[in-house]
Tab-separated table of C-alpha atoms in Angstrom:
chain	number	residue	atom	x	y	z
I	9	UNK	CA	-13.590	5.641	-13.300
I	10	UNK	CA	-11.144	2.992	-14.381
I	11	UNK	CA	-7.498	3.998	-14.318
I	12	UNK	CA	-6.546	0.766	-16.054
I	13	UNK	CA	-8.344	1.519	-19.331
I	14	UNK	CA	-8.552	5.336	-19.037
I	15	UNK	CA	-12.361	5.332	-19.194
I	16	UNK	CA	-13.851	7.887	-16.872
I	17	UNK	CA	-17.361	9.129	-16.150
I	18	UNK	CA	-20.707	7.420	-16.531
I	19	UNK	CA	-21.502	4.415	-18.692
I	20	UNK	CA	-22.994	5.345	-22.068
I	21	UNK	CA	-24.741	2.063	-22.858
I	22	UNK	CA	-27.945	1.070	-21.134
I	23	UNK	CA	-26.582	-2.399	-20.355
I	24	UNK	CA	-23.025	-1.254	-19.635
I	25	UNK	CA	-21.017	-3.135	-17.036
I	26	UNK	CA	-20.643	-1.682	-13.539
I	27	UNK	CA	-19.089	-2.827	-10.297
I	28	UNK	CA	-21.315	-4.878	-8.014
I	29	UNK	CA	-20.336	-5.464	-4.393
I	30	UNK	CA	-22.405	-7.699	-2.117
I	31	UNK	CA	-20.737	-7.641	1.288
I	32	UNK	CA	-20.040	-11.118	2.729
I	33	UNK	CA	-20.921	-12.631	-0.654
I	34	UNK	CA	-18.994	-11.390	-3.724
I	35	UNK	CA	-17.523	-8.415	-5.565
I	36	UNK	CA	-17.573	-8.006	-9.342
I	37	UNK	CA	-15.210	-5.241	-10.441
I	38	UNK	CA	-14.761	-4.631	-14.192
I	39	UNK	CA	-11.796	-2.651	-15.537
I	40	UNK	CA	-13.937	0.502	-15.433
I	41	UNK	CA	-14.372	0.003	-11.685
I	42	UNK	CA	-10.716	-0.451	-10.692
I	43	UNK	CA	-9.541	2.321	-8.398
I	44	UNK	CA	-5.864	3.181	-8.012
I	45	UNK	CA	-4.993	2.938	-4.301
I	46	UNK	CA	-2.014	4.114	-2.306
I	47	UNK	CA	-0.729	1.133	-0.327
I	48	UNK	CA	2.294	1.528	1.994
I	49	UNK	CA	5.392	-0.246	0.731
I	50	UNK	CA	4.499	-0.143	-2.974
I	51	UNK	CA	6.723	2.240	-4.917
I	52	UNK	CA	6.051	3.092	-8.569
I	53	UNK	CA	3.261	0.499	-8.674
I	54	UNK	CA	-0.411	0.997	-9.604
I	55	UNK	CA	-2.438	-1.025	-7.083
I	56	UNK	CA	-6.152	-1.858	-6.929
I	57	UNK	CA	-7.745	-3.650	-3.982
I	58	UNK	CA	-9.947	-6.493	-5.221
I	59	UNK	CA	-11.031	-8.042	-1.923
I	60	UNK	CA	-10.555	-7.421	1.787
I	61	UNK	CA	-12.032	-8.255	5.197
I	62	UNK	CA	-14.096	-5.046	4.928
I	63	UNK	CA	-15.906	-6.751	2.043
I	64	UNK	CA	-16.332	-9.949	4.058
I	65	UNK	CA	-13.306	-11.875	2.738
I	66	UNK	CA	-10.886	-13.742	5.013
I	67	UNK	CA	-7.956	-12.360	3.010
I	68	UNK	CA	-6.749	-9.303	1.105
I	69	UNK	CA	-5.957	-9.390	-2.599
I	70	UNK	CA	-4.531	-6.719	-4.838
I	71	UNK	CA	-3.835	-6.436	-8.537
I	72	UNK	CA	-0.575	-4.574	-9.043
I	73	UNK	CA	0.919	-3.091	-12.210
I	74	UNK	CA	4.643	-2.482	-11.774
I	75	UNK	CA	5.924	0.562	-13.649
I	76	UNK	CA	9.594	1.124	-14.514
I	77	UNK	CA	11.557	0.700	-11.281
I	78	UNK	CA	8.453	-0.503	-9.423
I	79	UNK	CA	8.941	-2.514	-6.234
I	80	UNK	CA	7.407	-3.565	-2.945
I	81	UNK	CA	9.433	-3.289	0.236
I	82	UNK	CA	7.920	-6.215	2.136
I	83	UNK	CA	4.773	-8.338	2.106
I	84	UNK	CA	3.618	-10.806	4.720
I	85	UNK	CA	4.869	-11.192	8.263
I	86	UNK	CA	3.890	-12.884	11.493
I	87	UNK	CA	0.540	-14.613	11.057
I	88	UNK	CA	0.174	-13.705	7.362
I	89	UNK	CA	0.489	-16.110	4.424
I	90	UNK	CA	1.329	-14.533	1.053
I	91	UNK	CA	0.841	-15.636	-2.539
I	92	UNK	CA	1.892	-13.729	-5.663
I	93	UNK	CA	0.750	-14.765	-9.143
I	94	UNK	CA	2.244	-13.121	-12.250
I	95	UNK	CA	-0.379	-12.207	-14.845
I	96	UNK	CA	1.995	-10.638	-17.407
I	97	UNK	CA	5.681	-9.726	-17.632
I	98	UNK	CA	8.357	-10.808	-15.168
I	99	UNK	CA	8.602	-10.275	-11.439
I	100	UNK	CA	11.573	-10.939	-9.183
I	101	UNK	CA	10.626	-12.217	-5.720
I	102	UNK	CA	12.832	-12.880	-2.714
I	103	UNK	CA	12.552	-13.865	0.923
I	104	UNK	CA	16.017	-12.498	1.686
I	105	UNK	CA	17.650	-15.911	1.201
I	106	UNK	CA	16.415	-17.166	-2.172
I	107	UNK	CA	15.569	-15.070	-5.222
I	108	UNK	CA	13.481	-16.213	-8.184
I	109	UNK	CA	12.249	-14.558	-11.366
I	110	UNK	CA	8.627	-15.423	-12.130
I	111	UNK	CA	7.144	-15.083	-15.597
I	112	UNK	CA	3.483	-14.939	-16.655
I	113	UNK	CA	1.682	-17.922	-15.109
I	114	UNK	CA	4.274	-18.324	-12.334
I	115	UNK	CA	3.524	-17.924	-8.659
I	116	UNK	CA	5.235	-17.962	-5.284
I	117	UNK	CA	3.746	-18.915	-1.913
I	118	UNK	CA	5.270	-17.775	1.388
I	119	UNK	CA	4.093	-19.207	4.733
I	120	UNK	CA	3.284	-17.077	7.746
I	121	UNK	CA	6.211	-15.147	9.268
I	122	UNK	CA	8.189	-14.945	5.970
I	123	UNK	CA	8.552	-11.486	4.423
I	124	UNK	CA	8.363	-11.465	0.620
I	125	UNK	CA	9.862	-8.628	-1.407
I	126	UNK	CA	9.311	-8.169	-5.120
I	127	UNK	CA	10.122	-5.830	-7.973
I	128	UNK	CA	9.820	-5.677	-11.724
I	129	UNK	CA	12.444	-7.652	-13.589
I	130	UNK	CA	13.757	-7.379	-17.159
I	131	UNK	CA	11.543	-4.504	-18.229
I	132	UNK	CA	10.201	-4.787	-21.767
I	133	UNK	CA	9.415	-1.510	-23.564
I	134	UNK	CA	5.720	-0.645	-23.334
I	135	UNK	CA	4.834	-3.820	-21.420
I	136	UNK	CA	3.912	-3.320	-17.742
I	137	UNK	CA	4.381	-6.218	-15.341
I	138	UNK	CA	1.100	-7.254	-13.701
I	139	UNK	CA	0.699	-9.470	-10.693
I	140	UNK	CA	-1.963	-10.571	-8.270
I	141	UNK	CA	-0.966	-10.369	-4.605
I	142	UNK	CA	-2.974	-12.307	-2.048
I	143	UNK	CA	-2.432	-12.179	1.714
I	144	UNK	CA	-4.313	-14.149	4.321
I	145	UNK	CA	-4.100	-13.215	7.969
I	146	UNK	CA	-4.147	-16.286	10.183
I	147	UNK	CA	-6.023	-15.694	13.437
I	148	UNK	CA	-4.758	-17.080	16.702
I	149	UNK	CA	-6.009	-20.539	17.690
I	150	UNK	CA	-9.709	-20.683	18.458
I	151	UNK	CA	-10.605	-17.270	17.056
I	152	UNK	CA	-13.212	-17.294	14.291
I	153	UNK	CA	-11.954	-16.921	10.746
I	154	UNK	CA	-15.167	-15.381	9.497
I	155	UNK	CA	-18.485	-16.847	8.469
I	156	UNK	CA	-16.942	-20.172	7.374
I	157	UNK	CA	-15.545	-21.232	10.769
I	158	UNK	CA	-12.115	-21.119	12.338
I	159	UNK	CA	-8.630	-22.285	11.533
I	160	UNK	CA	-6.896	-24.089	14.377
I	161	UNK	CA	-3.293	-24.156	13.199
I	162	UNK	CA	-0.866	-22.597	10.787
I	163	UNK	CA	0.178	-24.552	7.741
I	164	UNK	CA	3.785	-25.684	8.026
I	165	UNK	CA	6.330	-25.562	5.226
I	166	UNK	CA	8.595	-23.200	3.389
I	167	UNK	CA	7.807	-21.051	0.411
I	168	UNK	CA	7.183	-22.705	-2.929
I	169	UNK	CA	7.917	-21.417	-6.389
I	170	UNK	CA	5.903	-22.964	-9.202
I	171	UNK	CA	5.525	-22.221	-12.876
I	172	UNK	CA	2.122	-23.623	-13.831
I	173	UNK	CA	-0.928	-22.653	-15.814
I	174	UNK	CA	-3.125	-19.936	-14.325
I	175	UNK	CA	-6.104	-22.260	-13.891
I	176	UNK	CA	-4.138	-24.344	-11.368
I	177	UNK	CA	-3.281	-21.283	-9.297
I	178	UNK	CA	-6.823	-19.956	-9.407
I	179	UNK	CA	-8.012	-23.423	-8.326
I	180	UNK	CA	-5.607	-23.221	-5.402
I	181	UNK	CA	-7.076	-19.874	-4.386
I	182	UNK	CA	-10.661	-21.079	-4.805
I	183	UNK	CA	-10.102	-24.031	-2.459
I	184	UNK	CA	-8.705	-21.933	0.401
């Protein structure tokens, strides 16, 4: 069942696309395979989990569709880096001190210990706001980070707001 495209039931075509999940390797989830999840802190937002440590990833990523009045009450925290990338629409993000409105192709990065809050901004009729949320938990020094090794220190710096092409952001995620 795919809530995103309202297709439910079994595939009709012999070579129809289906979700494929290979733990500790990859997950391929077409629109038909997206499942609407209930995630604490998301209000009036359709959320699908795309990757998580239970699948073998060293991070958690969600795709979120903000409905009218949709918001998230706090993302990130101690030991957790957060990145949000706007796929379509506009999203307002804040760390409690600075507030920015991101449009499609924009992203915001928040280092560990900073709480990010976001909500839909400037709603356009019939156009949901979609974003990709990525969190990475940073283990304490010396603890393994998964099959790839361990991370010895947190990355310093403050949050960054950038408005670039999607391929740059996806490259950033791929190199993590």
